[in-house]
Structures are given as C-alpha cells and as structure tokens.
mmCIF file of C-alpha atoms and ligand atoms in Angstrom:
data_model
loop_
_atom_site.group_PDB
_atom_site.id
_atom_site.type_symbol
_atom_site.label_atom_id
_atom_site.label_comp_id
_atom_site.label_asym_id
_atom_site.label_seq_id
_atom_site.Cartn_x
_atom_site.Cartn_y
_atom_site.Cartn_z
ATOM 1 C CA MET A 205 0.000 0.000 0.000
ATOM 2 C CA GLN A 206 1.397 3.367 -1.048
ATOM 3 C CA PRO A 207 0.717 6.307 1.326
ATOM 4 C CA LEU A 208 -0.781 9.371 -0.300
ATOM 5 C CA ILE A 209 1.826 11.777 0.945
ATOM 6 C CA ASP A 210 2.582 15.409 0.153
ATOM 7 C CA THR A 211 5.891 17.252 0.183
ATOM 8 C CA PHE A 212 5.345 18.266 3.821
ATOM 9 C CA GLY A 213 5.024 14.644 4.926
ATOM 10 C CA ARG A 214 1.264 14.752 5.487
ATOM 11 C CA VAL A 215 -0.388 11.400 4.774
ATOM 12 C CA HIS A 216 -3.894 11.695 3.300
ATOM 13 C CA LYS A 217 -6.510 9.302 4.607
ATOM 14 C CA ASP A 218 -9.759 11.232 4.445
ATOM 15 C CA LEU A 219 -11.876 12.043 1.384
ATOM 16 C CA ARG A 220 -14.769 14.525 1.278
ATOM 17 C CA ILE A 221 -17.137 13.798 -1.573
ATOM 18 C CA SER A 222 -19.603 16.445 -2.664
ATOM 19 C CA VAL A 223 -22.485 14.539 -4.216
ATOM 20 C CA THR A 224 -24.405 17.584 -5.456
ATOM 21 C CA ASP A 225 -23.917 21.340 -5.744
ATOM 22 C CA ARG A 226 -27.623 21.982 -5.116
ATOM 23 C CA CYS A 227 -29.279 22.877 -1.871
ATOM 24 C CA ASN A 228 -32.731 23.394 -0.391
ATOM 25 C CA PHE A 229 -31.382 26.214 1.852
ATOM 26 C CA ARG A 230 -29.642 29.454 0.943
ATOM 27 C CA CYS A 231 -27.495 30.068 4.027
ATOM 28 C CA GLN A 232 -26.278 33.660 4.008
ATOM 29 C CA TYR A 233 -22.691 32.638 4.647
ATOM 30 C CA CYS A 234 -22.628 29.998 1.927
ATOM 31 C CA MET A 235 -24.889 30.781 -1.048
ATOM 32 C CA PRO A 236 -26.457 33.881 -2.572
ATOM 33 C CA GLU A 237 -30.255 34.136 -2.352
ATOM 34 C CA GLU A 238 -30.576 33.889 -6.102
ATOM 35 C CA GLY A 239 -28.352 33.471 -9.089
ATOM 36 C CA MET A 240 -26.458 30.274 -8.283
ATOM 37 C CA VAL A 241 -25.599 28.566 -11.553
ATOM 38 C CA TRP A 242 -26.160 24.854 -11.079
ATOM 39 C CA LEU A 243 -24.200 22.135 -12.773
ATOM 40 C CA ASP A 244 -25.966 20.213 -15.489
ATOM 41 C CA ARG A 245 -26.823 16.627 -14.542
ATOM 42 C CA SER A 246 -24.412 15.326 -17.168
ATOM 43 C CA GLU A 247 -21.572 17.196 -15.432
ATOM 44 C CA ILE A 248 -22.139 15.446 -12.112
ATOM 45 C CA LEU A 249 -20.242 12.259 -11.379
ATOM 46 C CA THR A 250 -22.351 9.109 -11.476
ATOM 47 C CA PHE A 251 -22.343 6.655 -8.554
ATOM 48 C CA ASP A 252 -20.139 4.341 -10.650
ATOM 49 C CA GLU A 253 -17.603 7.121 -11.203
ATOM 50 C CA ILE A 254 -17.566 8.120 -7.539
ATOM 51 C CA TYR A 255 -17.171 4.505 -6.496
ATOM 52 C CA ARG A 256 -14.303 3.956 -8.918
ATOM 53 C CA ILE A 257 -12.331 6.894 -7.530
ATOM 54 C CA ALA A 258 -13.050 5.906 -3.923
ATOM 55 C CA ASN A 259 -12.029 2.336 -4.639
ATOM 56 C CA ILE A 260 -8.680 3.422 -6.088
ATOM 57 C CA LEU A 261 -8.054 5.584 -3.039
ATOM 58 C CA VAL A 262 -8.891 2.778 -0.624
ATOM 59 C CA GLU A 263 -7.136 -0.070 -2.422
ATOM 60 C CA ARG A 264 -3.971 1.718 -3.500
ATOM 61 C CA PHE A 265 -3.549 4.454 -0.932
ATOM 62 C CA GLY A 266 -5.187 3.122 2.230
ATOM 63 C CA LEU A 267 -7.922 5.742 2.471
ATOM 64 C CA GLU A 268 -9.655 5.279 5.840
ATOM 65 C CA SER A 269 -12.625 7.600 5.871
ATOM 66 C CA ILE A 270 -15.112 9.243 3.540
ATOM 67 C CA ARG A 271 -17.522 12.078 4.314
ATOM 68 C CA LEU A 272 -20.431 12.836 2.004
ATOM 69 C CA THR A 273 -21.344 16.465 1.672
ATOM 70 C CA GLY A 274 -22.515 19.051 -0.838
ATOM 71 C CA GLY A 275 -24.530 21.304 -1.459
ATOM 72 C CA GLU A 276 -27.097 19.306 0.429
ATOM 73 C CA PRO A 277 -26.205 15.611 0.044
ATOM 74 C CA THR A 278 -29.683 14.319 0.864
ATOM 75 C CA LEU A 279 -30.964 15.995 -2.311
ATOM 76 C CA ARG A 280 -29.023 13.476 -4.392
ATOM 77 C CA ARG A 281 -31.515 10.861 -5.546
ATOM 78 C CA GLU A 282 -31.004 7.343 -4.206
ATOM 79 C CA LEU A 283 -28.198 8.500 -1.929
ATOM 80 C CA HIS A 284 -28.584 5.335 0.168
ATOM 81 C CA VAL A 285 -27.483 3.310 -2.874
ATOM 82 C CA LEU A 286 -24.188 5.212 -3.022
ATOM 83 C CA VAL A 287 -23.845 4.866 0.744
ATOM 84 C CA SER A 288 -24.135 1.106 0.598
ATOM 85 C CA ARG A 289 -21.589 0.885 -2.225
ATOM 86 C CA LEU A 290 -19.079 3.052 -0.398
ATOM 87 C CA ALA A 291 -19.742 1.237 2.886
ATOM 88 C CA SER A 292 -18.674 -1.981 1.157
ATOM 89 C CA LEU A 293 -15.165 -0.493 0.920
ATOM 90 C CA GLY A 294 -14.863 -0.889 4.680
ATOM 91 C CA VAL A 295 -14.106 2.775 5.428
ATOM 92 C CA GLU A 296 -15.661 4.969 8.080
ATOM 93 C CA LEU A 297 -18.497 6.670 6.225
ATOM 94 C CA SER A 298 -20.035 9.927 7.427
ATOM 95 C CA MET A 299 -22.182 12.751 6.116
ATOM 96 C CA THR A 300 -22.702 16.450 6.759
ATOM 97 C CA THR A 301 -26.279 17.593 6.152
ATOM 98 C CA ASN A 302 -28.566 20.479 6.958
ATOM 99 C CA GLY A 303 -30.930 17.883 8.410
ATOM 100 C CA ALA A 304 -34.114 19.216 6.829
ATOM 101 C CA THR A 305 -35.016 15.964 5.073
ATOM 102 C CA LEU A 306 -33.571 13.520 7.577
ATOM 103 C CA GLU A 307 -36.959 12.576 8.937
ATOM 104 C CA ARG A 308 -37.469 10.805 5.618
ATOM 105 C CA HIS A 309 -33.933 9.562 4.996
ATOM 106 C CA ALA A 310 -32.201 8.817 8.318
ATOM 107 C CA VAL A 311 -33.261 5.176 8.637
ATOM 108 C CA ASP A 312 -32.402 4.284 5.015
ATOM 109 C CA LEU A 313 -28.994 5.937 5.307
ATOM 110 C CA PHE A 314 -28.198 4.256 8.607
ATOM 111 C CA GLU A 315 -29.258 0.867 7.313
ATOM 112 C CA ALA A 316 -27.224 1.386 4.129
ATOM 113 C CA GLY A 317 -24.079 1.728 6.240
ATOM 114 C CA LEU A 318 -23.622 5.412 7.038
ATOM 115 C CA THR A 319 -21.767 5.402 10.350
ATOM 116 C CA ARG A 320 -21.656 9.033 11.440
ATOM 117 C CA ILE A 321 -23.710 12.135 10.907
ATOM 118 C CA ASN A 322 -23.172 15.878 11.424
ATOM 119 C CA ILE A 323 -26.189 18.134 11.195
ATOM 120 C CA SER A 324 -25.653 21.843 10.626
ATOM 121 C CA LEU A 325 -27.790 24.179 12.711
ATOM 122 C CA ASP A 326 -26.677 27.733 13.437
ATOM 123 C CA THR A 327 -29.526 29.106 15.511
ATOM 124 C CA LEU A 328 -32.300 27.853 17.765
ATOM 125 C CA ASP A 329 -34.389 30.939 17.095
ATOM 126 C CA ARG A 330 -36.986 30.541 14.367
ATOM 127 C CA GLN A 331 -36.827 34.114 13.081
ATOM 128 C CA LYS A 332 -33.043 34.095 12.976
ATOM 129 C CA PHE A 333 -33.131 30.722 11.258
ATOM 130 C CA VAL A 334 -35.301 32.213 8.498
ATOM 131 C CA GLU A 335 -32.866 35.108 8.111
ATOM 132 C CA LEU A 336 -29.800 32.878 8.063
ATOM 133 C CA THR A 337 -31.022 30.083 5.815
ATOM 134 C CA ARG A 338 -33.730 32.036 3.927
ATOM 135 C CA ARG A 339 -36.040 29.098 4.676
ATOM 136 C CA ASP A 340 -38.582 28.575 7.470
ATOM 137 C CA GLN A 341 -37.494 25.062 8.393
ATOM 138 C CA LEU A 342 -36.087 25.112 11.911
ATOM 139 C CA GLN A 343 -38.722 22.613 13.031
ATOM 140 C CA GLN A 344 -37.791 20.187 10.242
ATOM 141 C CA VAL A 345 -34.125 20.347 11.254
ATOM 142 C CA ILE A 346 -34.952 19.694 14.924
ATOM 143 C CA GLU A 347 -37.084 16.755 13.799
ATOM 144 C CA GLY A 348 -34.204 15.641 11.579
ATOM 145 C CA ILE A 349 -31.870 15.592 14.593
ATOM 146 C CA ASP A 350 -34.386 13.449 16.487
ATOM 147 C CA ALA A 351 -34.816 11.177 13.484
ATOM 148 C CA ALA A 352 -31.045 10.660 13.268
ATOM 149 C CA LYS A 353 -30.921 9.688 16.949
ATOM 150 C CA GLN A 354 -33.888 7.349 16.563
ATOM 151 C CA ALA A 355 -32.307 5.742 13.496
ATOM 152 C CA GLY A 356 -29.292 4.776 15.610
ATOM 153 C CA PHE A 357 -26.609 7.389 14.904
ATOM 154 C CA ASP A 358 -24.633 7.813 18.105
ATOM 155 C CA PRO A 359 -23.426 10.395 18.735
ATOM 156 C CA VAL A 360 -25.270 12.858 16.536
ATOM 157 C CA LYS A 361 -23.120 15.950 16.076
ATOM 158 C CA VAL A 362 -24.554 19.405 15.488
ATOM 159 C CA ASN A 363 -22.319 21.864 13.604
ATOM 160 C CA VAL A 364 -22.804 25.486 14.628
ATOM 161 C CA MET A 365 -21.069 28.046 12.428
ATOM 162 C CA LEU A 366 -20.629 31.145 14.580
ATOM 163 C CA MET A 367 -20.707 34.697 13.233
ATOM 164 C CA LYS A 368 -20.133 37.837 15.291
ATOM 165 C CA GLY A 369 -23.312 39.756 15.999
ATOM 166 C CA ILE A 370 -25.507 37.030 14.550
ATOM 167 C CA ASN A 371 -25.429 33.867 16.618
ATOM 168 C CA ASP A 372 -22.539 34.353 19.067
ATOM 169 C CA THR A 373 -25.197 35.139 21.684
ATOM 170 C CA GLU A 374 -26.407 31.546 21.419
ATOM 171 C CA ILE A 375 -23.273 29.702 22.504
ATOM 172 C CA ILE A 376 -24.699 28.831 25.911
ATOM 173 C CA ASP A 377 -28.135 28.011 24.459
ATOM 174 C CA PHE A 378 -26.476 25.541 22.116
ATOM 175 C CA LEU A 379 -24.441 23.962 24.883
ATOM 176 C CA GLU A 380 -27.595 23.459 26.926
ATOM 177 C CA PHE A 381 -29.386 22.128 23.855
ATOM 178 C CA GLY A 382 -26.531 19.673 23.334
ATOM 179 C CA ARG A 383 -26.386 18.592 26.965
ATOM 180 C CA THR A 384 -30.108 18.085 27.363
ATOM 181 C CA SER A 385 -30.751 16.481 23.985
ATOM 182 C CA ASP A 386 -27.644 14.335 24.089
ATOM 183 C CA VAL A 387 -25.999 15.632 20.930
ATOM 184 C CA VAL A 388 -22.403 16.806 20.552
ATOM 185 C CA ILE A 389 -22.087 20.470 19.620
ATOM 186 C CA ARG A 390 -19.242 21.508 17.329
ATOM 187 C CA PHE A 391 -18.616 25.216 16.959
ATOM 188 C CA ILE A 392 -17.053 26.150 13.626
ATOM 189 C CA GLU A 393 -15.275 29.375 12.755
ATOM 190 C CA PHE A 394 -16.529 31.377 9.782
ATOM 191 C CA MET A 395 -14.216 31.001 6.769
ATOM 192 C CA PRO A 396 -13.781 33.168 3.646
ATOM 193 C CA LEU A 397 -15.725 30.765 1.447
ATOM 194 C CA ASP A 398 -19.080 32.522 1.354
ATOM 195 C CA ALA A 399 -20.466 33.113 -2.113
ATOM 196 C CA GLY A 400 -21.426 36.685 -1.103
ATOM 197 C CA GLU A 401 -17.781 37.481 -0.242
ATOM 198 C CA GLU A 402 -18.843 39.193 2.967
ATOM 199 C CA TRP A 403 -16.373 37.390 5.186
ATOM 200 C CA SER A 404 -14.064 39.526 7.269
ATOM 201 C CA GLN A 405 -11.770 38.622 10.131
ATOM 202 C CA ASP A 406 -13.810 40.671 12.602
ATOM 203 C CA ARG A 407 -16.879 38.510 11.945
ATOM 204 C CA VAL A 408 -15.070 35.388 13.097
ATOM 205 C CA VAL A 409 -15.880 34.223 16.623
ATOM 206 C CA ALA A 410 -12.520 32.847 17.679
ATOM 207 C CA ALA A 411 -12.072 29.710 19.775
ATOM 208 C CA SER A 412 -10.749 31.810 22.680
ATOM 209 C CA GLU A 413 -13.963 33.867 22.737
ATOM 210 C CA ILE A 414 -16.046 30.692 22.780
ATOM 211 C CA MET A 415 -13.996 29.366 25.694
ATOM 212 C CA ASP A 416 -14.466 32.649 27.605
ATOM 213 C CA GLN A 417 -18.206 32.116 27.526
ATOM 214 C CA VAL A 418 -17.891 28.438 28.345
ATOM 215 C CA THR A 419 -15.743 28.983 31.434
ATOM 216 C CA GLU A 420 -18.125 31.627 32.743
ATOM 217 C CA HIS A 421 -20.935 29.076 32.924
ATOM 218 C CA TYR A 422 -19.374 25.637 32.929
ATOM 219 C CA ARG A 423 -16.658 23.475 34.290
ATOM 220 C CA SER A 424 -14.966 21.850 31.312
ATOM 221 C CA GLU A 425 -12.283 19.247 30.704
ATOM 222 C CA SER A 426 -10.306 18.541 27.531
ATOM 223 C CA LEU A 427 -10.936 15.221 25.856
ATOM 224 C CA GLU A 428 -8.588 13.193 23.669
ATOM 225 C CA ARG A 429 -8.452 14.906 20.266
ATOM 226 C CA GLY A 430 -7.317 11.964 18.158
ATOM 227 C CA SER A 431 -7.106 12.814 14.474
ATOM 228 C CA SER A 432 -10.131 15.123 14.698
ATOM 229 C CA PRO A 433 -9.668 18.778 13.667
ATOM 230 C CA ALA A 434 -11.933 19.643 16.599
ATOM 231 C CA GLU A 435 -10.615 20.398 20.055
ATOM 232 C CA ARG A 436 -12.958 18.372 22.262
ATOM 233 C CA PHE A 437 -14.279 19.061 25.750
ATOM 234 C CA ARG A 438 -16.813 17.713 28.172
ATOM 235 C CA PHE A 439 -18.657 20.161 30.350
ATOM 236 C CA GLU A 440 -21.209 20.543 33.106
ATOM 237 C CA PRO A 441 -22.884 23.619 34.585
ATOM 238 C CA LYS A 442 -20.874 25.271 37.368
ATOM 239 C CA SER A 443 -23.901 25.417 39.637
ATOM 240 C CA ASP A 444 -24.058 21.616 39.557
ATOM 241 C CA VAL A 445 -20.427 21.052 40.471
ATOM 242 C CA SER A 446 -20.961 21.231 44.205
ATOM 243 C CA SER A 447 -23.906 18.860 44.177
ATOM 244 C CA ASP A 448 -22.185 15.529 43.849
ATOM 245 C CA LEU A 449 -23.785 14.451 40.577
ATOM 246 C CA GLY A 450 -21.425 11.757 39.536
ATOM 247 C CA GLU A 451 -23.642 11.058 36.531
ATOM 248 C CA ASN A 452 -22.216 11.222 33.036
ATOM 249 C CA ALA A 453 -25.672 12.106 31.802
ATOM 250 C CA GLN A 454 -25.231 15.547 33.356
ATOM 251 C CA TRP A 455 -22.189 16.221 31.227
ATOM 252 C CA GLY A 456 -22.288 17.396 27.668
ATOM 253 C CA GLU A 457 -19.630 17.306 24.982
ATOM 254 C CA PHE A 458 -18.631 20.031 22.601
ATOM 255 C CA GLY A 459 -15.842 20.713 20.156
ATOM 256 C CA ILE A 460 -14.344 23.727 18.447
ATOM 257 C CA ILE A 461 -13.028 23.702 14.905
ATOM 258 C CA ALA A 462 -10.773 26.745 14.875
ATOM 259 C CA SER A 463 -9.852 26.691 11.192
ATOM 260 C CA VAL A 464 -9.116 30.425 11.172
ATOM 261 C CA SER A 465 -7.740 31.347 14.613
ATOM 262 C CA GLU A 466 -5.829 28.095 15.181
ATOM 263 C CA PRO A 467 -5.429 26.422 11.770
ATOM 264 C CA PHE A 468 -4.707 22.716 11.746
ATOM 265 C CA CYS A 469 -3.209 22.689 8.227
ATOM 266 C CA GLU A 470 -0.010 21.014 9.391
ATOM 267 C CA SER A 471 -1.917 17.856 10.294
ATOM 268 C CA CYS A 472 -4.454 18.027 7.464
ATOM 269 C CA ASP A 473 -5.131 14.604 5.969
ATOM 270 C CA ARG A 474 -8.011 15.542 3.632
ATOM 271 C CA ILE A 475 -8.619 15.674 -0.051
ATOM 272 C CA ARG A 476 -11.875 16.664 -1.717
ATOM 273 C CA LEU A 477 -13.835 15.483 -4.705
ATOM 274 C CA THR A 478 -16.354 17.985 -6.073
ATOM 275 C CA SER A 479 -19.651 16.850 -7.549
ATOM 276 C CA ASP A 480 -18.307 17.508 -11.056
ATOM 277 C CA GLY A 481 -15.234 15.408 -10.464
ATOM 278 C CA GLN A 482 -12.523 17.885 -9.548
ATOM 279 C CA LEU A 483 -10.021 16.590 -7.047
ATOM 280 C CA ARG A 484 -8.941 19.416 -4.724
ATOM 281 C CA ASN A 485 -6.112 19.049 -2.260
ATOM 282 C CA CYS A 486 -7.441 21.835 0.006
ATOM 283 C CA LEU A 487 -10.693 23.774 0.605
ATOM 284 C CA PHE A 488 -8.680 26.816 -0.422
ATOM 285 C CA ALA A 489 -6.924 25.246 -3.387
ATOM 286 C CA LEU A 490 -6.637 27.554 -6.375
ATOM 287 C CA GLU A 491 -6.145 24.685 -8.782
ATOM 288 C CA HIS A 492 -7.578 21.213 -9.179
ATOM 289 C CA LEU A 493 -7.235 17.935 -11.005
ATOM 290 C CA ASP A 494 -10.024 17.176 -13.500
ATOM 291 C CA LEU A 495 -10.632 13.537 -12.630
ATOM 292 C CA ARG A 496 -13.897 13.485 -14.569
ATOM 293 C CA ALA A 497 -12.072 14.241 -17.823
ATOM 294 C CA LEU A 498 -9.641 11.423 -17.089
ATOM 295 C CA LEU A 499 -12.435 9.000 -16.177
ATOM 296 C CA ARG A 500 -14.604 9.819 -19.153
ATOM 297 C CA GLY A 501 -11.605 9.927 -21.479
ATOM 298 C CA GLY A 502 -10.957 6.248 -20.793
ATOM 299 C CA GLY A 503 -8.167 6.672 -18.220
ATOM 300 C CA THR A 504 -6.908 3.485 -16.620
ATOM 301 C CA ASP A 505 -6.757 3.005 -12.841
ATOM 302 C CA GLU A 506 -2.990 3.401 -13.163
ATOM 303 C CA GLN A 507 -3.349 6.774 -14.871
ATOM 304 C CA LEU A 508 -5.942 7.956 -12.356
ATOM 305 C CA ALA A 509 -3.740 6.902 -9.442
ATOM 306 C CA LYS A 510 -0.700 8.676 -10.886
ATOM 307 C CA ALA A 511 -2.655 11.899 -11.373
ATOM 308 C CA ILE A 512 -3.988 11.697 -7.797
ATOM 309 C CA VAL A 513 -0.460 11.288 -6.424
ATOM 310 C CA GLU A 514 0.693 14.371 -8.334
ATOM 311 C CA GLU A 515 -2.271 16.427 -7.137
ATOM 312 C CA VAL A 516 -1.563 15.558 -3.508
ATOM 313 C CA GLU A 517 2.141 16.298 -3.945
ATOM 314 C CA ALA A 518 1.213 19.792 -5.107
ATOM 315 C CA LYS A 519 -0.600 20.639 -1.839
ATOM 316 C CA ARG A 520 0.458 23.896 -0.206
ATOM 317 C CA SER A 521 1.533 24.014 3.430
ATOM 318 C CA GLY A 522 -1.570 25.940 4.559
ATOM 319 C CA HIS A 523 -4.472 28.182 3.660
ATOM 320 C CA ASN A 524 -2.856 31.493 4.747
ATOM 321 C CA ILE A 525 -6.142 33.098 5.874
ATOM 322 C CA GLY A 526 -5.360 36.427 7.535
ATOM 323 C CA GLN A 527 -2.016 36.813 5.719
ATOM 324 C CA VAL A 528 -1.526 39.536 3.108
ATOM 325 C CA TYR A 529 -0.794 36.925 0.489
ATOM 326 C CA PHE A 530 -4.029 34.971 1.102
ATOM 327 C CA ILE A 531 -5.906 34.416 -2.155
ATOM 328 C CA ARG A 532 -9.585 33.638 -1.933
ATOM 329 C CA PRO A 533 -10.587 30.676 -4.099
ATOM 330 C CA SER A 534 -13.241 31.359 -6.733
ATOM 331 C CA LYS A 535 -15.359 28.404 -5.595
ATOM 332 C CA SER A 536 -17.539 28.796 -2.512
ATOM 333 C CA MET A 537 -18.092 26.232 0.243
ATOM 334 C CA SER A 538 -21.165 24.659 -1.346
ATOM 335 C CA GLN A 539 -19.328 24.220 -4.640
ATOM 336 C CA VAL A 540 -16.224 22.591 -3.194
ATOM 337 C CA GLY A 541 -18.061 20.630 -0.529
ATOM 338 C CA GLY A 542 -17.694 21.626 3.124
HETATM 339 N N1 SAM B 1709 -25.576 21.320 3.212
HETATM 340 C C1 SAM B 1709 -24.862 20.586 4.196
HETATM 341 C C2 SAM B 1709 -24.793 21.337 5.503
HETATM 342 O O1 SAM B 1709 -25.107 22.521 5.512
HETATM 343 O O2 SAM B 1709 -24.430 20.705 6.486
HETATM 344 C C3 SAM B 1709 -23.478 20.162 3.768
HETATM 345 C C4 SAM B 1709 -22.670 21.165 2.994
HETATM 346 S S1 SAM B 1709 -22.225 22.608 3.912
HETATM 347 C C5 SAM B 1709 -21.294 23.489 2.714
HETATM 348 C C6 SAM B 1709 -21.046 21.906 5.028
HETATM 349 C C7 SAM B 1709 -20.681 22.746 6.206
HETATM 350 O O3 SAM B 1709 -20.019 23.899 5.750
HETATM 351 C C8 SAM B 1709 -21.855 23.223 7.064
HETATM 352 O O4 SAM B 1709 -21.648 22.812 8.396
HETATM 353 C C9 SAM B 1709 -21.786 24.726 6.947
HETATM 354 O O5 SAM B 1709 -22.166 25.369 8.140
HETATM 355 C C10 SAM B 1709 -20.331 24.945 6.634
HETATM 356 N N2 SAM B 1709 -20.068 26.220 5.978
HETATM 357 C C11 SAM B 1709 -20.654 26.755 4.902
HETATM 358 N N3 SAM B 1709 -20.114 27.943 4.584
HETATM 359 C C12 SAM B 1709 -19.141 28.173 5.498
HETATM 360 C C13 SAM B 1709 -18.199 29.227 5.711
HETATM 361 N N4 SAM B 1709 -18.159 30.297 4.937
HETATM 362 N N5 SAM B 1709 -17.336 29.098 6.758
HETATM 363 C C14 SAM B 1709 -17.365 28.010 7.564
HETATM 364 N N6 SAM B 1709 -18.214 26.985 7.403
HETATM 365 C C15 SAM B 1709 -19.095 27.069 6.394
HETATM 366 FE FE1 SF4 B 1710 -26.925 24.612 1.774
HETATM 367 FE FE2 SF4 B 1710 -25.234 23.654 3.590
HETATM 368 FE FE3 SF4 B 1710 -24.612 25.841 2.130
HETATM 369 FE FE4 SF4 B 1710 -26.528 26.032 3.932
HETATM 370 S S1 SF4 B 1710 -24.351 25.554 4.344
HETATM 371 S S2 SF4 B 1710 -26.638 26.791 1.813
HETATM 372 S S3 SF4 B 1710 -27.430 24.053 3.874
HETATM 373 S S4 SF4 B 1710 -24.864 23.802 1.371
#
C-alpha cells in the first residue's frame, strides 16, 4: 500500500465527496439568495464514477474515511445506494447535512451503512433561522436531529457556524441544547468561502472567545483529540459542580473547529472530490485535477492513481487566511463541498 503523501510529509486518509452542488437552503454565509448557476446533470459524477475513484483511493492508498457532503447531500436521488456501495469499501463513512429531510432519509442511510452524521444548525431561534437560511425550516431540522438519533446514529453531532453579531449570543443556548438532547455540539469558525464574499476577520468568533463564555458558565475538561480537527471538551454547569452528581448524563460534549484562529493545516489529511469530479487538495486550493475528464476519457486506474499522487504532492503548506498573500478561491463552500 502506497501512502498518499505530500511534500510536507502529510499522509492523506480522508476524502470529502460532494455529491451535489444543489441545496434546499440558501445560508447567508454559503450561497447567494438567487443566481447560483447549477451544474448540469451530465456534469455530475455518477455513482459508478464516484465509487471507482473511492475504490482506487482505498485499495492503493489506504484511504480510511469518507464524508459525504454538498450542497445538500440528501438531495441526491437514491443517496442510500451510493452509501451502501461506499460502505462496502470498509471505510468509516459519514455525512454532513442540513438535516431538513432527515426525517425521511435517516433510517435508510443508517441501514445502508452510514456510520456518522453531522447536522448543521446555526440558531435555535426561528426568526433568525429564516434570516440565516432564507427558509422557514427550523422545526424540520430539529425533527431531523431526532430522526437521526432514533435511526441509531450515536453520537449525533450538530455543527454550529458562529458569526459575530448574529449567533454568538447563542453559545450557551447551544451547549444546553446539546447537553439536554444528548448531541455533541461543534462550533465552527466562519471562513472566507461565502459566495457573497462578505467574510471579514472581525466577523469570526474565535475559539478563545467561545472558551471565555464556556468557562463563565461551565466546568470543562479537555478530551482526547485523536485525528479530529476539533478540540474536544466535556462540560457541566458550574452550579451543579458542588452537588455531587457523579452522573455522566449531566455532562455534555462540545468541540471547536478553529480553522481560522488556530489552523490545523499542518496535520491536514483531507482531499476533496467535487460533484463535477474535480479533485482538490485543500478547501482553499486555487487549482484542481479534473478527474472526470480522465475518467470519461478512458483513463486506466494506473493513470488515475498517478494523477492523484501528483495532485496531492502539489498541496500547499496551509491556507494562509489572515495573511496579506491569502488568495480567496473562486469556488464557494457549497461548490467545493464543506
Ligand atoms: N448542506 C450541508 C450542511 O449545511 O451541512 C453540507 C454542505 S455545507 C457546505 C457543510 C458545512 O459547511 C456546514 O456545516 C456549513 O455550516 C459549513 N459552511 C458553509 N459555509 C461556510 C463558511 N463560509 N465558513 C465556515 N463553514 C461554512
Ligand atoms: Fe446549503 Fe449547507 Fe450551504 Fe446552507 S451551508 S446553503 S445548507 S450547502
């Protein structure tokens, strides 16, 4: 087995696959309200094409995990069929979703072999939810979280993308939501990948600011980080500390993904496949490998593998957000696959 290694010695074991560029939401920080130009169906990789690439990565390069994303992955028809094919590769298989259709899909996806699920939810306030996502579907997402738990996903993780002045007042509400509904909360820093190009450093809620709020209300302890990009903690309300609880059920777990304030580029093990078959070695990559052209042009597995090796070798050391020489990629989060 050949490791998929770049010139900085990083071994790549995780693949993000965007299965569609479309979405049923229009989150302010991700897509414009109108005017997205969607890919034509013929441009999107088929399940056979996705499977072929994944299989090469697993068999030749020891890929260990795959995350399905988008756009909104649950909008891809027959997604459970792709899930069961990828699950047969024996990798850890996860998905990031906005949760709105999970009530319908959670059981099928779990039974098809999806092992982990992250549901994105940035506010618990209905009005704010409408403003942020431009859809009135908070209730559906809450029901989706319940449906995922009922289907057997454990733990269910809820991704909260924090933005200054918008939802940074809800950090404690989310922690309580997580603790009482038994889901793991993962706070994510806002990155310059919004289609509206409204990102600025002062809108990022940094990990240190999150921790300031946490320590005001909770007692927290670091947990083993493993290979996760999230710093992980368990926590319980300070007022409960003196009353000898001794019950794990009283504790919650949260994580922080500090991609901007504390980048984890030096341990990054990810590559990304867009829905139209571009292999990208970084969310912020300015170039890509057109795997679809190779696949549809009759490329052999050998040729595909060689091109993948070269693409990974070309990976830069980091994203450089906040540096004067940072260059914003032309593709937004929903187009690359978050
Ligand atoms: N539609 C699915 C969802 O929302 O979970 C999957 C795709 S979405 C692009 C994946 C993740 O990217 C979500 O958790 C979302 O909050 C996050 N995201 C989108 N735009 C972002 C940005 N500009 N900065 C940081 N995270 C972002
Ligand atoms: Fe859709 Fe996810 Fe982007 Fe929101 S973050 S617009 S749900 S792809």
